[in-house]
Amino acid sequence: MAQQTHSPRDFDAVVVGAGFAGLYMLYRLRGLGLSVRVFEAGSGIGGTWFWNRYPGARCDIESLEYSYQFSPELQQDWEWSERFATQPEILRYLEHVADRFALRRDIELETRVRSAHFDEASGRWAIDTEHGPVSARFCIMATGCLSSTNTPKFPGLDRFAGATYHTGRWPHEGVDFSGKRVGVIGTGSSAIQSIPLIAEQAAHLFVFQRTPNYSIPAHNAPLDPERVASVKADYAGFRAQNSQRPFGANFPLNEVSALQVDADERAREYESRWEQGGLGFFTAYHDLILDRAANDTAAEFVRAKIHSIVRDPAVAEALSPEQVIGCKRLCVDTNYYATFNRPNVTLVDVSDAPIAEILPAGLRTTRASYELDCIVFATGFDAMTGALLSIDIRGKAGRTLHDKWAEGPRTYLGLGTAGFPNLFLITGPGSPSVLSNMVPSIEQHVNWIADCIAYLRAQGRERIEATPAAEDAWVAHVNEVAGMTLYPSCNSWYLGANVPGKPRVFMPYLGFPPYVEKCNEVAAKGYEGFALG
Ligand code: FAD
Ligand code: NAP
């Protein structure tokens, strides 16, 4: 493989995106001695944690785990202040990483990548950015699973006289809602985190809910120094243990079925996990996402909690989800349900009376009108494929990724896609990604990609591409596994169901620990399922 770059704009590798994934990819590729350029659309690094500055934004996997492990020194030095760090703290951490490892000199900010075309003659990617063309042998998409925002196209939106905000594009200077009539559209994780804080400020808050969600209390608190010391005493061991757990996080899995124990024991288990707080609630029994009757026991427990917290029974009922718990991503909150006891908060159920139009001074559902000074779109993302498909990506014979993925994304291991040589996806569709603690998943992908590039170089190879047969088998396997679960039973963003017209395909792969073994095995067998050239 040519190590030499051809001009200052020709690189060994281009990485698109400077979040957790892009930063670490740059670090690893630089370590291999490659010339690398990272392009980032935002005016700063951090990805998710740069864009999502809404009130209450924080991680829902504990910070001691939702952080890099590639540098033992970094891991020891960094002090998280809370169990679940806030967005500003996570962004500070990523800024620290960028400085500590001198990453910034290879990152071009405010530079959106518009297209990436594979040139068969040279075997290089021709990449067009907002600030001109570049080329690279390897093109690595670190564009994020949840970075392309989804704003429903409500009629009249452009005529709204007040301010509108999307949680995923929050103004850096913050927003003062004091004295304002605020509408929040959506009740997913972003809404559930922001609603309690917006309610404390606003004159009145209207929450427009299409589907209620299950949320578990965070019980967030300053980190206990003793706990930090015990984790840091054997951080590698802590990470290794978590890597063997479902979702790659420290959620103790109860191996028994929820239906194997009696109602009292179940109630005790759920209560203890509710008290512990966080997503570990969902590993109370091994079959919660496999068996509807088992799932019902957990769902019923949370519905009872909602009724015990929310004073108005009609509001409690409207907040109580009917769908399978965990089918849409479980939320983690601080005071979410209790917020609906406030006199200045109104829940508007739009499930059977949808938002019909935005008016200059508010919005109208098919049932009633609401006067609003500002609207918060907590309406989520065109997840997993949105950021990739908004780049004009063309592989061999000029075939577009858009065309190839018209019926839904197709990848091998979520890392590569047939017909697109030397294109790598970090946490692409078909990998555990959003069904796991994402930072370790990102590190696993980055390490795999870096090791793969090092292997190609050592073997004197220039090209790697998933074979159609390996890809077909992987896609079938991902679908088969999803089909054995309750995930396909509701309209979640995992299925693309939140974006009108998006193909309904379950995009992530459920199976964190075995997936890593599979990736390692593929590499050990000389990249089985990939064609090398
Ligand atoms: P991102 O952080 O999304 O970064 C991708 C970057 O690529 C963005 O900065 C974007 O601007 C850039 N980009 C995209 N397209 C282009 C282009 N064409 N040209 C140039 N740049 C481009 N996961 C967890 O595991 N635990 C959590 O607690 C958790 N909390 C979350 C909270 C929020 C509010 C959200 C939205 C997501 C959360 N996630 C969480 C998922 C989170 O996205 C990942 O954990 C992780 O931050 C993703 O990192 P990334 O680098 O892959 O992508
Ligand atoms: P989301 O989960 O997709 O929620 C979007 C909300 O908007 C849903 O309630 C959805 O209703 C609603 N909505 C969309 N279109 C609508 C329409 N036309 N009319 C009315 N309502 C509409 O998005 P998110 O809350 O931004 O979260 C996305 C993911 O990011 C999470 O699942 C999680 O993985 C991650 N995240 C994590 C945290 C955290 O706690 N650390 C915080 C934020 C985000 P329907 O359900 O009916 O579609």
mmCIF file with all atom_site columns, C-alpha atoms and ligand atoms in Angstrom, residues 54 58-60 146 150 152 154 167 185-191 193 210-211 213 328-329 332 350 355 378-381 491 493 498, ligand 2:
data_model
loop_
_atom_site.group_PDB
_atom_site.id
_atom_site.type_symbol
_atom_site.label_atom_id
_atom_site.label_alt_id
_atom_site.label_comp_id
_atom_site.label_asym_id
_atom_site.label_entity_id
_atom_site.label_seq_id
_atom_site.pdbx_PDB_ins_code
_atom_site.Cartn_x
_atom_site.Cartn_y
_atom_site.Cartn_z
_atom_site.occupancy
_atom_site.B_iso_or_equiv
_atom_site.pdbx_formal_charge
_atom_site.auth_seq_id
_atom_site.auth_comp_id
_atom_site.auth_asym_id
_atom_site.auth_atom_id
_atom_site.pdbx_PDB_model_num
ATOM   1  C CA  . TYR A 1 54  ? -30.737 21.052 25.806 1.00 0.00 ? 54  TYR A CA  1
ATOM   2  C CA  . ARG A 1 58  ? -26.699 13.791 30.209 1.00 0.00 ? 58  ARG A CA  1
ATOM   3  C CA  . CYS A 1 59  ? -25.677 10.211 29.569 1.00 0.00 ? 59  CYS A CA  1
ATOM   4  C CA  . ASP A 1 60  ? -27.830 7.324  30.746 1.00 0.00 ? 60  ASP A CA  1
ATOM   5  C CA  . LEU A 1 146 ? -28.047 9.782  16.148 1.00 0.00 ? 146 LEU A CA  1
ATOM   6  C CA  . ASN A 1 150 ? -35.700 14.623 12.397 1.00 0.00 ? 150 ASN A CA  1
ATOM   7  C CA  . PRO A 1 152 ? -41.595 16.523 11.129 1.00 0.00 ? 152 PRO A CA  1
ATOM   8  C CA  . PHE A 1 154 ? -45.821 20.121 9.883  1.00 0.00 ? 154 PHE A CA  1
ATOM   9  C CA  . THR A 1 167 ? -33.000 19.275 21.080 1.00 0.00 ? 167 THR A CA  1
ATOM   10 C CA  . ILE A 1 185 ? -43.278 17.921 20.852 1.00 0.00 ? 185 ILE A CA  1
ATOM   11 C CA  . GLY A 1 186 ? -42.188 14.376 21.655 1.00 0.00 ? 186 GLY A CA  1
ATOM   12 C CA  . THR A 1 187 ? -41.723 12.222 24.733 1.00 0.00 ? 187 THR A CA  1
ATOM   13 C CA  . GLY A 1 188 ? -38.534 10.244 23.965 1.00 0.00 ? 188 GLY A CA  1
ATOM   14 C CA  . SER A 1 189 ? -35.312 10.408 25.999 1.00 0.00 ? 189 SER A CA  1
ATOM   15 C CA  . SER A 1 190 ? -34.475 13.992 24.992 1.00 0.00 ? 190 SER A CA  1
ATOM   16 C CA  . ALA A 1 191 ? -37.941 15.233 25.969 1.00 0.00 ? 191 ALA A CA  1
ATOM   17 C CA  . GLN A 1 193 ? -34.646 14.772 30.246 1.00 0.00 ? 193 GLN A CA  1
ATOM   18 C CA  . ARG A 1 210 ? -47.901 10.791 20.510 1.00 0.00 ? 210 ARG A CA  1
ATOM   19 C CA  . THR A 1 211 ? -46.629 7.684  22.313 1.00 0.00 ? 211 THR A CA  1
ATOM   20 C CA  . ASN A 1 213 ? -42.571 6.035  27.054 1.00 0.00 ? 213 ASN A CA  1
ATOM   21 C CA  . LYS A 1 328 ? -38.513 1.747  22.174 1.00 0.00 ? 328 LYS A CA  1
ATOM   22 C CA  . ARG A 1 329 ? -35.326 2.665  23.990 1.00 0.00 ? 329 ARG A CA  1
ATOM   23 C CA  . VAL A 1 332 ? -33.865 7.382  32.327 1.00 0.00 ? 332 VAL A CA  1
ATOM   24 C CA  . VAL A 1 350 ? -51.918 13.671 20.162 1.00 0.00 ? 350 VAL A CA  1
ATOM   25 C CA  . ILE A 1 355 ? -50.777 17.966 15.187 1.00 0.00 ? 355 ILE A CA  1
ATOM   26 C CA  . ALA A 1 378 ? -37.787 16.723 20.806 1.00 0.00 ? 378 ALA A CA  1
ATOM   27 C CA  . THR A 1 379 ? -38.605 14.655 17.745 1.00 0.00 ? 379 THR A CA  1
ATOM   28 C CA  . GLY A 1 380 ? -35.410 12.660 17.504 1.00 0.00 ? 380 GLY A CA  1
ATOM   29 C CA  . PHE A 1 381 ? -33.271 11.571 14.612 1.00 0.00 ? 381 PHE A CA  1
ATOM   30 C CA  . ASN A 1 491 ? -42.940 1.808  15.997 1.00 0.00 ? 491 ASN A CA  1
ATOM   31 C CA  . TRP A 1 493 ? -36.564 4.484  15.547 1.00 0.00 ? 493 TRP A CA  1
ATOM   32 C CA  . ASN A 1 498 ? -40.272 7.523  13.230 1.00 0.00 ? 498 ASN A CA  1
HETATM 33 P P1  . NAP B 2 .   ? -36.941 9.731  20.032 1.00 0.00 ? 2   NAP B P1  1
HETATM 34 O O1  . NAP B 2 .   ? -36.698 8.727  21.073 1.00 0.00 ? 2   NAP B O1  1
HETATM 35 O O2  . NAP B 2 .   ? -37.053 9.287  18.629 1.00 0.00 ? 2   NAP B O2  1
HETATM 36 O O3  . NAP B 2 .   ? -38.235 10.533 20.446 1.00 0.00 ? 2   NAP B O3  1
HETATM 37 C C1  . NAP B 2 .   ? -38.871 11.394 19.544 1.00 0.00 ? 2   NAP B C1  1
HETATM 38 C C2  . NAP B 2 .   ? -40.239 11.742 20.060 1.00 0.00 ? 2   NAP B C2  1
HETATM 39 O O4  . NAP B 2 .   ? -40.866 12.616 19.130 1.00 0.00 ? 2   NAP B O4  1
HETATM 40 C C3  . NAP B 2 .   ? -41.137 10.523 20.210 1.00 0.00 ? 2   NAP B C3  1
HETATM 41 O O5  . NAP B 2 .   ? -41.896 10.668 21.373 1.00 0.00 ? 2   NAP B O5  1
HETATM 42 C C4  . NAP B 2 .   ? -42.000 10.588 18.964 1.00 0.00 ? 2   NAP B C4  1
HETATM 43 O O6  . NAP B 2 .   ? -43.244 9.969  19.093 1.00 0.00 ? 2   NAP B O6  1
HETATM 44 C C5  . NAP B 2 .   ? -42.152 12.083 18.826 1.00 0.00 ? 2   NAP B C5  1
HETATM 45 N N1  . NAP B 2 .   ? -42.539 12.474 17.478 1.00 0.00 ? 2   NAP B N1  1
HETATM 46 C C6  . NAP B 2 .   ? -41.821 12.301 16.344 1.00 0.00 ? 2   NAP B C6  1
HETATM 47 N N2  . NAP B 2 .   ? -42.529 12.754 15.297 1.00 0.00 ? 2   NAP B N2  1
HETATM 48 C C7  . NAP B 2 .   ? -43.713 13.219 15.782 1.00 0.00 ? 2   NAP B C7  1
HETATM 49 C C8  . NAP B 2 .   ? -44.864 13.786 15.196 1.00 0.00 ? 2   NAP B C8  1
HETATM 50 N N3  . NAP B 2 .   ? -44.956 13.959 13.858 1.00 0.00 ? 2   NAP B N3  1
HETATM 51 N N4  . NAP B 2 .   ? -45.876 14.148 16.001 1.00 0.00 ? 2   NAP B N4  1
HETATM 52 C C9  . NAP B 2 .   ? -45.803 13.951 17.333 1.00 0.00 ? 2   NAP B C9  1
HETATM 53 N N5  . NAP B 2 .   ? -44.749 13.406 17.955 1.00 0.00 ? 2   NAP B N5  1
HETATM 54 C C10 . NAP B 2 .   ? -43.712 13.036 17.183 1.00 0.00 ? 2   NAP B C10 1
HETATM 55 O O7  . NAP B 2 .   ? -35.783 10.868 20.036 1.00 0.00 ? 2   NAP B O7  1
HETATM 56 P P2  . NAP B 2 .   ? -34.899 11.371 21.266 1.00 0.00 ? 2   NAP B P2  1
HETATM 57 O O8  . NAP B 2 .   ? -35.733 11.602 22.454 1.00 0.00 ? 2   NAP B O8  1
HETATM 58 O O9  . NAP B 2 .   ? -34.088 12.500 20.758 1.00 0.00 ? 2   NAP B O9  1
HETATM 59 O O10 . NAP B 2 .   ? -33.958 10.144 21.564 1.00 0.00 ? 2   NAP B O10 1
HETATM 60 C C11 . NAP B 2 .   ? -33.294 9.437  20.528 1.00 0.00 ? 2   NAP B C11 1
HETATM 61 C C12 . NAP B 2 .   ? -32.265 8.513  21.117 1.00 0.00 ? 2   NAP B C12 1
HETATM 62 O O11 . NAP B 2 .   ? -31.093 9.255  21.508 1.00 0.00 ? 2   NAP B O11 1
HETATM 63 C C13 . NAP B 2 .   ? -32.694 7.824  22.398 1.00 0.00 ? 2   NAP B C13 1
HETATM 64 O O12 . NAP B 2 .   ? -33.529 6.733  22.163 1.00 0.00 ? 2   NAP B O12 1
HETATM 65 C C14 . NAP B 2 .   ? -31.353 7.452  22.995 1.00 0.00 ? 2   NAP B C14 1
HETATM 66 O O13 . NAP B 2 .   ? -30.780 6.368  22.337 1.00 0.00 ? 2   NAP B O13 1
HETATM 67 C C15 . NAP B 2 .   ? -30.540 8.698  22.678 1.00 0.00 ? 2   NAP B C15 1
HETATM 68 N N6  . NAP B 2 .   ? -30.697 9.661  23.788 1.00 0.00 ? 2   NAP B N6  1
HETATM 69 C C16 . NAP B 2 .   ? -30.218 9.296  25.016 1.00 0.00 ? 2   NAP B C16 1
HETATM 70 C C17 . NAP B 2 .   ? -30.388 10.155 26.066 1.00 0.00 ? 2   NAP B C17 1
HETATM 71 C C18 . NAP B 2 .   ? -29.905 9.788  27.418 1.00 0.00 ? 2   NAP B C18 1
HETATM 72 O O14 . NAP B 2 .   ? -30.697 9.619  28.316 1.00 0.00 ? 2   NAP B O14 1
HETATM 73 N N7  . NAP B 2 .   ? -28.633 9.693  27.609 1.00 0.00 ? 2   NAP B N7  1
HETATM 74 C C19 . NAP B 2 .   ? -31.031 11.378 25.900 1.00 0.00 ? 2   NAP B C19 1
HETATM 75 C C20 . NAP B 2 .   ? -31.489 11.706 24.637 1.00 0.00 ? 2   NAP B C20 1
HETATM 76 C C21 . NAP B 2 .   ? -31.322 10.840 23.576 1.00 0.00 ? 2   NAP B C21 1
HETATM 77 P P3  . NAP B 2 .   ? -43.425 8.418  18.677 1.00 0.00 ? 2   NAP B P3  1
HETATM 78 O O15 . NAP B 2 .   ? -42.793 7.626  19.785 1.00 0.00 ? 2   NAP B O15 1
HETATM 79 O O16 . NAP B 2 .   ? -44.881 8.248  18.565 1.00 0.00 ? 2   NAP B O16 1
HETATM 80 O O17 . NAP B 2 .   ? -42.707 8.226  17.371 1.00 0.00 ? 2   NAP B O17 1
#
